[in-house]
Short mmCIF file of N, CA and C and ligand atoms in Angstrom, two decimals:
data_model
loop_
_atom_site.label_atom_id
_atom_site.label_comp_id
_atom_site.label_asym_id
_atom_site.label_seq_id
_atom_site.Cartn_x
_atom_site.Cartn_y
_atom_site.Cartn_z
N UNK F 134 -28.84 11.99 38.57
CA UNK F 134 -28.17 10.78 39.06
C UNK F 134 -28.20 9.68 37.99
N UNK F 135 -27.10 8.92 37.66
CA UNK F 135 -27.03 7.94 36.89
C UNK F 135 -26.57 6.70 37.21
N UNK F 136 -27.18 5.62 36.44
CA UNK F 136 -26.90 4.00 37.43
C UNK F 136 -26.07 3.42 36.89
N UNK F 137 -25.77 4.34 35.75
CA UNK F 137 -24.47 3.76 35.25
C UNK F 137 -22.95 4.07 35.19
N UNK F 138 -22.46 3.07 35.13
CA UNK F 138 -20.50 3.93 35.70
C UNK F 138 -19.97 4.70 34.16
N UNK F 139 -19.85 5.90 34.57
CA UNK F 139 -19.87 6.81 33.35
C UNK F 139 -18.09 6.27 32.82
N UNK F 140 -17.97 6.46 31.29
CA UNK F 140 -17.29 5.67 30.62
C UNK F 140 -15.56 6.49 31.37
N UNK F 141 -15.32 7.63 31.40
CA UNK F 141 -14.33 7.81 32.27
C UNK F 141 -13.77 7.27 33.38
N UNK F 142 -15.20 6.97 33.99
CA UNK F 142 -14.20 6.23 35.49
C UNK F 142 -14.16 4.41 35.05
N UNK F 143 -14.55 3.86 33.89
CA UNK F 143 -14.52 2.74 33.17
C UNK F 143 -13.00 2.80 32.72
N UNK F 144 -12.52 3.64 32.26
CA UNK F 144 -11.23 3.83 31.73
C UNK F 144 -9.92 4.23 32.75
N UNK F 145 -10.43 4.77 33.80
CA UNK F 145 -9.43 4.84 34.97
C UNK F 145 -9.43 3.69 35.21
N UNK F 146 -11.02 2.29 35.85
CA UNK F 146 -10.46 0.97 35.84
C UNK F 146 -9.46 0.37 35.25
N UNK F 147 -9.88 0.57 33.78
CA UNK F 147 -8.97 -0.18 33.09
C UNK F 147 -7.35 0.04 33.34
N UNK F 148 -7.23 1.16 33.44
CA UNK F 148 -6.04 1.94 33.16
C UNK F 148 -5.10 1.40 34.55
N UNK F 149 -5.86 1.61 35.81
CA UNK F 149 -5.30 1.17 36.86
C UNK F 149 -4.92 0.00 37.01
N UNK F 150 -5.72 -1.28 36.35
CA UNK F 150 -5.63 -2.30 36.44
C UNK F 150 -4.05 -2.74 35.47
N UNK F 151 -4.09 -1.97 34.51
CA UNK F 151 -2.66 -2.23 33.51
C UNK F 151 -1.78 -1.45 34.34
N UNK F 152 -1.95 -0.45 35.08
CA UNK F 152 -0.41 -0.21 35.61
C UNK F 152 -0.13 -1.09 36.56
N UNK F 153 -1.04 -2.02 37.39
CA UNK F 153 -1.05 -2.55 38.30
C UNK F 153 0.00 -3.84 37.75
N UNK F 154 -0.50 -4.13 36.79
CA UNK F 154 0.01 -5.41 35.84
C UNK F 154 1.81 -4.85 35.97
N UNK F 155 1.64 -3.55 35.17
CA UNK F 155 2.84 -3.25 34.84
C UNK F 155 3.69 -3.48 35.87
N UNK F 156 3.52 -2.97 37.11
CA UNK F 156 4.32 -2.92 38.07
C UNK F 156 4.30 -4.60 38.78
N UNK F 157 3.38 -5.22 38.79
CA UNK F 157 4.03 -6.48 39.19
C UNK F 157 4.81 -7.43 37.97
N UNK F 158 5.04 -6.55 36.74
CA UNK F 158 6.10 -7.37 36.14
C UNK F 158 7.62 -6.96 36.47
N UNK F 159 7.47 -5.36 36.56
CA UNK F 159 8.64 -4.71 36.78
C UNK F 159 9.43 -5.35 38.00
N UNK F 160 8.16 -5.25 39.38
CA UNK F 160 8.68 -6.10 40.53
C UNK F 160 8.92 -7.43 40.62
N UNK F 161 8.53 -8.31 40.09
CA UNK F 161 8.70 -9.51 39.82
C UNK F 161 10.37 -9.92 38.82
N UNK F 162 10.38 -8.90 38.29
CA UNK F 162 11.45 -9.00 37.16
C UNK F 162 13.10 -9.30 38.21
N UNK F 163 12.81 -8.54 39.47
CA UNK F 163 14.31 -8.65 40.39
C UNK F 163 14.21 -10.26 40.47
N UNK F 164 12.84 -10.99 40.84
CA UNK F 164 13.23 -12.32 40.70
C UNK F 164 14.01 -13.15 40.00
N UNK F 165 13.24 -12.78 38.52
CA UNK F 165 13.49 -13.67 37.56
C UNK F 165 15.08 -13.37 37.20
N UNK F 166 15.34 -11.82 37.21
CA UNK F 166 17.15 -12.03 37.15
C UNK F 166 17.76 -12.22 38.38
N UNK F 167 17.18 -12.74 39.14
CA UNK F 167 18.10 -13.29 40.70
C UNK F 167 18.32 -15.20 40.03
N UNK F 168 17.16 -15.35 39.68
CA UNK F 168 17.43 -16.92 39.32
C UNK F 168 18.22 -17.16 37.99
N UNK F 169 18.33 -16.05 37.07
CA UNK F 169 19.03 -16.02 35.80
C UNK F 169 20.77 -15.80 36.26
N UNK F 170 21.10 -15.27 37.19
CA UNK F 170 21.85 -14.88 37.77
C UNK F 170 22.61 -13.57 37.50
N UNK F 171 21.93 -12.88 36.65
CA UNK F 171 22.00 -11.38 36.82
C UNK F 171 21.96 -10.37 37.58
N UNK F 172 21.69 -11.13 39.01
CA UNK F 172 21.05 -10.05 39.75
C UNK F 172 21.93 -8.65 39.90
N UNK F 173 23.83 -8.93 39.69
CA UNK F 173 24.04 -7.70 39.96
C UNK F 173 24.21 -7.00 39.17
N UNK F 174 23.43 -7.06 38.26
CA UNK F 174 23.73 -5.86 37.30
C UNK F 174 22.23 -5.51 37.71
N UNK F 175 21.19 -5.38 38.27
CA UNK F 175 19.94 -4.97 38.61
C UNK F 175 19.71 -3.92 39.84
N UNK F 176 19.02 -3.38 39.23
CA UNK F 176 18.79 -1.41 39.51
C UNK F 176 17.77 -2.01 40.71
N UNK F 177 18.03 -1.85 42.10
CA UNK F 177 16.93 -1.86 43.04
C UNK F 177 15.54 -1.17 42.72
N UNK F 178 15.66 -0.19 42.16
CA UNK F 178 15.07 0.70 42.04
C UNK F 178 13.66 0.28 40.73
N UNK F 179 14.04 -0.79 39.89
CA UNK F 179 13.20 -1.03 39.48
C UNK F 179 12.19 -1.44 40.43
N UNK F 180 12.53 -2.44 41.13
CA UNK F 180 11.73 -3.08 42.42
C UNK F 180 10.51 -2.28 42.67
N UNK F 181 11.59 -0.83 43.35
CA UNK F 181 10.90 -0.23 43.75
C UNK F 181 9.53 0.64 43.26
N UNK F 182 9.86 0.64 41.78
CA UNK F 182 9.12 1.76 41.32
C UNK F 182 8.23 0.94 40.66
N UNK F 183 8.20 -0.58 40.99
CA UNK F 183 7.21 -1.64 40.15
C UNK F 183 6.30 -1.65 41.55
N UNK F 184 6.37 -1.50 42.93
CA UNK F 184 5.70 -1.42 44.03
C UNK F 184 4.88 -0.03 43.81
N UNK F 185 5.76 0.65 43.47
CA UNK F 185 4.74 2.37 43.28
C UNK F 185 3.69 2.34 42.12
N UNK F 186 3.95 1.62 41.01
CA UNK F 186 3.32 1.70 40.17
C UNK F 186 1.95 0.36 40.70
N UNK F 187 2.48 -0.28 41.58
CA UNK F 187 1.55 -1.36 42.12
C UNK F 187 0.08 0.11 42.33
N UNK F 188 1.17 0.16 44.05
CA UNK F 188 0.29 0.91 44.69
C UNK F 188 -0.45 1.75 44.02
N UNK F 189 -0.07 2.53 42.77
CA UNK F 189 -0.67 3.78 42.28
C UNK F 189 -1.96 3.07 41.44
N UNK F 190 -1.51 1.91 40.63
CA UNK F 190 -2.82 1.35 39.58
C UNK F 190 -3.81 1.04 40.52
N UNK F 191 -3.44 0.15 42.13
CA UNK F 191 -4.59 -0.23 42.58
C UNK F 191 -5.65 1.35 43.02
N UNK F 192 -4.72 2.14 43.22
CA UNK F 192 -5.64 3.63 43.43
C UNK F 192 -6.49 4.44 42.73
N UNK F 193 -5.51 4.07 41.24
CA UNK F 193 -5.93 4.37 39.92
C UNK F 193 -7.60 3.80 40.25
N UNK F 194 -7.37 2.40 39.76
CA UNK F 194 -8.42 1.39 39.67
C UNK F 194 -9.32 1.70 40.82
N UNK F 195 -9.00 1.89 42.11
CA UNK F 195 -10.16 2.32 42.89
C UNK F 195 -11.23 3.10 42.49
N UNK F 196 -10.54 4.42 41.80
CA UNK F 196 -11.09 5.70 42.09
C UNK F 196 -11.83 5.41 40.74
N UNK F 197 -11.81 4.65 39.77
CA UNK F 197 -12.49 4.29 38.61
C UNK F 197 -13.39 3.74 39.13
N UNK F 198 -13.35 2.89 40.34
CA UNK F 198 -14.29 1.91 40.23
C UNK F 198 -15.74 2.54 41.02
N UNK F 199 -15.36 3.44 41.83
CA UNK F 199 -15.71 4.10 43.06
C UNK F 199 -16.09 5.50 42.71
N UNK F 200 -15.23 6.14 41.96
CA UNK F 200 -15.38 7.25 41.99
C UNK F 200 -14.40 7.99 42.87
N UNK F 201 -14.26 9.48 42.88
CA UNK F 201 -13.59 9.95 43.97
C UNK F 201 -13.78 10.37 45.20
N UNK F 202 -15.24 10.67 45.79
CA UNK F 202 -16.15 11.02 46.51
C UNK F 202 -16.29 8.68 47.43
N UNK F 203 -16.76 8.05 46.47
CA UNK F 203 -16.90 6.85 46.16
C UNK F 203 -15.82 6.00 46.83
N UNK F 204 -14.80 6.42 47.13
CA UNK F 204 -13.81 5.50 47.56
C UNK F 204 -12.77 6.37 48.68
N UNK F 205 -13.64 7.66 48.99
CA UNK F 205 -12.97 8.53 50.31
C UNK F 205 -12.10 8.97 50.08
N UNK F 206 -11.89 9.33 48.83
CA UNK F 206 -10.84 10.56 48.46
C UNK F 206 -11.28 11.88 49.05
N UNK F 207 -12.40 12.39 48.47
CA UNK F 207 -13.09 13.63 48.78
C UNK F 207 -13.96 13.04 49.48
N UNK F 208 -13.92 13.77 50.76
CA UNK F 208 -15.48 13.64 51.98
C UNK F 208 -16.17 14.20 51.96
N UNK F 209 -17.36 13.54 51.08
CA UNK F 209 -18.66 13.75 50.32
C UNK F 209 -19.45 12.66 50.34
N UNK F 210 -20.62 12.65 51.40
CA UNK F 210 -21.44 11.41 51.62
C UNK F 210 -22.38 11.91 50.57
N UNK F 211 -22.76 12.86 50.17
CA UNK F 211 -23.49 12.81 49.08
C UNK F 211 -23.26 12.31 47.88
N UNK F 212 -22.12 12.94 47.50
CA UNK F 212 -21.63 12.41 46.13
C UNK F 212 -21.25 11.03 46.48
N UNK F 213 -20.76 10.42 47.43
CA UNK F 213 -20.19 8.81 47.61
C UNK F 213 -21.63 8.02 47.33
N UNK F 214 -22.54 8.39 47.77
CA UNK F 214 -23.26 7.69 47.38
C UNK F 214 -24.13 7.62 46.12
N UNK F 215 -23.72 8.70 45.36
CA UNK F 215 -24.14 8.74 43.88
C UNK F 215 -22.78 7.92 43.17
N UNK F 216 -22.21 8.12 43.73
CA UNK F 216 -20.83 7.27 42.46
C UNK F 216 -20.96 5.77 43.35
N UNK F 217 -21.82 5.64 44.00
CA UNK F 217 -21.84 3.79 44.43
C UNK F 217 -23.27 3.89 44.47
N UNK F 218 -23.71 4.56 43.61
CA UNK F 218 -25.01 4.40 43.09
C UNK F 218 -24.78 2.82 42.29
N UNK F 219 -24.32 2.78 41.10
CA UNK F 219 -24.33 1.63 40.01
C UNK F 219 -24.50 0.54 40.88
N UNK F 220 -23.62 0.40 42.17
CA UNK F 220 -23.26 -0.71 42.93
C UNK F 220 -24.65 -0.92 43.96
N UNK F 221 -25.26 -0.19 44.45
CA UNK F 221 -26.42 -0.25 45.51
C UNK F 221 -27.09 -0.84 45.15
N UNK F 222 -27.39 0.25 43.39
CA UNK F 222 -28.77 -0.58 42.66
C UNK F 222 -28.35 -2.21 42.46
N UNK F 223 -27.11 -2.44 41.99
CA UNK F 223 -26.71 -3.89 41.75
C UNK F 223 -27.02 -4.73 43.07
N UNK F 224 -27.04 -4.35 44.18
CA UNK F 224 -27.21 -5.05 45.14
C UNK F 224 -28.48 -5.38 45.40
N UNK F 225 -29.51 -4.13 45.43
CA UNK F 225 -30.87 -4.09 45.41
C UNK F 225 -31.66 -5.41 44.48
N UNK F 226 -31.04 -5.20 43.18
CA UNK F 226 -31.01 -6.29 42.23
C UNK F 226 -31.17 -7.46 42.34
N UNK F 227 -29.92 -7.71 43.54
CA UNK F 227 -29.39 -9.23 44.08
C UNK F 227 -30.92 -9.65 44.60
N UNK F 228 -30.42 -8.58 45.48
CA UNK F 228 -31.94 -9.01 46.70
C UNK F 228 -33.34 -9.35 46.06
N UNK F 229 -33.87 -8.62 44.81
CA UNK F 229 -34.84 -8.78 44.17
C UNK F 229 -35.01 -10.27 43.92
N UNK F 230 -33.92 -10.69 42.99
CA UNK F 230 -33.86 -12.00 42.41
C UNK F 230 -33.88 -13.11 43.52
N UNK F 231 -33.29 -12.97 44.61
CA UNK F 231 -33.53 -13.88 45.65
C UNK F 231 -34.81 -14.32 45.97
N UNK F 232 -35.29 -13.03 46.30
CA UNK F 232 -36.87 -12.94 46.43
C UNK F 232 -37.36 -12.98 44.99
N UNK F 233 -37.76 -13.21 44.38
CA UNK F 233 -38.25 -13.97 43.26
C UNK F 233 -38.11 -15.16 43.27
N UNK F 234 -37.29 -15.74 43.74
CA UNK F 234 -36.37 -17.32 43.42
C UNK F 234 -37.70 -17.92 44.52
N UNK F 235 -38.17 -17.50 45.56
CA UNK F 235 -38.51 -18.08 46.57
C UNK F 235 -40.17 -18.51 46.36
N UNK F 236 -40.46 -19.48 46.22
CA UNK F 236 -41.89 -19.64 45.82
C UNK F 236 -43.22 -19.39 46.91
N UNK F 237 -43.82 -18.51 45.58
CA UNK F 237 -44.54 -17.69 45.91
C UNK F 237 -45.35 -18.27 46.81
N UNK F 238 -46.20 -19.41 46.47
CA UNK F 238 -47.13 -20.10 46.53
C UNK F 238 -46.81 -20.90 48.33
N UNK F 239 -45.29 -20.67 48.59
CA UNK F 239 -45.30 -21.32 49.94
C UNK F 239 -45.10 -20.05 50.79
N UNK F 240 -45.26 -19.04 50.44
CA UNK F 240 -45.00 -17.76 51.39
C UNK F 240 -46.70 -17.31 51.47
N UNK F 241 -47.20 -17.43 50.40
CA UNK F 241 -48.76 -17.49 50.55
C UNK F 241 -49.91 -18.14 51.59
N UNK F 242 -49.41 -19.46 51.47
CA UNK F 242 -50.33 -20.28 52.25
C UNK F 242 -50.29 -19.71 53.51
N UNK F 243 -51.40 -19.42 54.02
CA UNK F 243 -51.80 -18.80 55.25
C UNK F 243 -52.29 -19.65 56.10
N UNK F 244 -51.90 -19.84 57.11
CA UNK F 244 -53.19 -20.62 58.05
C UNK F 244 -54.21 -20.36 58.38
N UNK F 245 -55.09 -20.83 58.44
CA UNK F 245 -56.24 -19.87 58.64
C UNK F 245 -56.99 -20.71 59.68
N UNK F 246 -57.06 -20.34 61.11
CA UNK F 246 -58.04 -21.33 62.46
C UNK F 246 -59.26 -20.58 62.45
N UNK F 247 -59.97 -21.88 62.83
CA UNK F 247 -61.43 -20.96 63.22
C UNK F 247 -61.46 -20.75 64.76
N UNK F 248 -61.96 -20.19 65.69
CA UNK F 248 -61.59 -20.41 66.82
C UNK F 248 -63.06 -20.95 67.61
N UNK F 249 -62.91 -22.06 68.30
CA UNK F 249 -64.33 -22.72 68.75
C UNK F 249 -64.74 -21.63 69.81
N UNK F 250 -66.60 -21.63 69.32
CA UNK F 250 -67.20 -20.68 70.06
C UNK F 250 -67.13 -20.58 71.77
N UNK F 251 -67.42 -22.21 71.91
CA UNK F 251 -67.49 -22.68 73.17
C UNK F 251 -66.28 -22.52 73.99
N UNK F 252 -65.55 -23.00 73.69
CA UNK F 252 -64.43 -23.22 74.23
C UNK F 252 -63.04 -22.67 74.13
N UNK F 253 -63.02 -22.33 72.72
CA UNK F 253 -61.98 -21.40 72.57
C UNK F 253 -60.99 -21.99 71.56
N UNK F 254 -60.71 -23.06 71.65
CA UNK F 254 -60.20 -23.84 70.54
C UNK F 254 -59.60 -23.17 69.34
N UNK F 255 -58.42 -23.40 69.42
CA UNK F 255 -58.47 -23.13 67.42
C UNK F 255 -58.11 -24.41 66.85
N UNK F 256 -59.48 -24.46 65.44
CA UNK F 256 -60.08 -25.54 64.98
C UNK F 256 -59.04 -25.16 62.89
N UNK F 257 -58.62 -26.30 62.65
CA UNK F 257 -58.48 -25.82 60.90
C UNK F 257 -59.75 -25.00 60.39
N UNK F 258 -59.53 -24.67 59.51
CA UNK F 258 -60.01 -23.86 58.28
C UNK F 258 -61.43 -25.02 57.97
N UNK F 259 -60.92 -25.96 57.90
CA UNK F 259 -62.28 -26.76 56.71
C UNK F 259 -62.76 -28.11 58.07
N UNK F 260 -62.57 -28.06 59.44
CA UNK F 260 -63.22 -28.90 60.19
C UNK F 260 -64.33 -28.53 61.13
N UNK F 261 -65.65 -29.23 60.80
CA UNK F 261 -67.04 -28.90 61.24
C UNK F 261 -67.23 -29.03 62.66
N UNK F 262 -66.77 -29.88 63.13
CA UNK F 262 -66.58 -29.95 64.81
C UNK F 262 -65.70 -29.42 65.57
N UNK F 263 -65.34 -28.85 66.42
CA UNK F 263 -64.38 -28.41 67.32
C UNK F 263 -63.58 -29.69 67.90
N UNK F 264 -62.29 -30.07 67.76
CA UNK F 264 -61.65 -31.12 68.21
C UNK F 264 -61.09 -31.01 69.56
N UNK F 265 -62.19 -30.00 70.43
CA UNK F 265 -61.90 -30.39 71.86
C UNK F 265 -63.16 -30.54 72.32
N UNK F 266 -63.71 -30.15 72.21
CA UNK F 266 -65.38 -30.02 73.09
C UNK F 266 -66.09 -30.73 71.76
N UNK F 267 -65.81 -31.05 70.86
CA UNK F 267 -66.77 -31.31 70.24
C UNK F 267 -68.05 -30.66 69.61
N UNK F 268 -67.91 -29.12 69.92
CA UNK F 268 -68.76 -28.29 69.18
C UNK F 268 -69.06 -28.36 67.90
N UNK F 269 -70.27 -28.16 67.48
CA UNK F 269 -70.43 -27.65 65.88
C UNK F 269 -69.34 -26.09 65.58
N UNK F 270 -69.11 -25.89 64.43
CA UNK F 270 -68.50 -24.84 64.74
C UNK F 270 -69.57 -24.32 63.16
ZN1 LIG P 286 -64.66 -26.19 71.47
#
């Protein structure tokens, strides 16, 4: 098992993420020649195939990011959770540092009562009399 995202599915990210690009220029492009006023010389079909190339990079990019097991391509709770391994440990991480952040010294202090013999009382840590009965303690 490894905690790190092996450099292949680093490169499907990438890769997905530029077709993703690609296709919202392609799709975007019916705009810009609707306002140029070109529109009729424009192939619907770019549109369309700038939406497919949408859809396909963000899948691309999933399965990079995730893995294929990782993002429910293949139904494999074993392997899903080795390819969102990188991500668990990152979370685990989070949590660590939180708890670190939190001072120590006020999660420490304990209360500590004595409880009066007589009576039952609970008395602080460092007071010689019982503050109900007045016992020695
Ligand atoms: Zn008492």
């Amino acid at each position: 098992m490894s905690d790190k995202i092996p450099q292949s599915r680093k490169f499907l990210y990438y890769a997905g993420i530029f077709i993703t690009i690609i296709g919202f220029i392609l799709f975007l492009s019916r705009f810009i020649i609707v306002f140029t006023g070109n529109a009729f010389n424009f192939n619907p079909m770019i549109s369309f195939l700038g939406i497919i190339l949408i859809i396909f990079g963000q899948f691309i990019r999933s399965v990079g990011a995730k893995g294929l097991a990782g993002s429910g391509i293949i139904l494999n709770p074993e392997k899903a959770r080795e390819d969102i391994k990188p991500y668990s440990k990152a979370m685990g991480g989070v949590i660590d540092d939180v708890l670190e952040n939190i001072d120590k010294s006020e999660v420490k202090k304990e209360i500590i009562k004595i409880k009066c013999r007589s009576c039952g009382t609970l008395n602080d840590e460092d007071s010689t009399y019982c503050k109900s009965c007045g016992e020695k303690l």
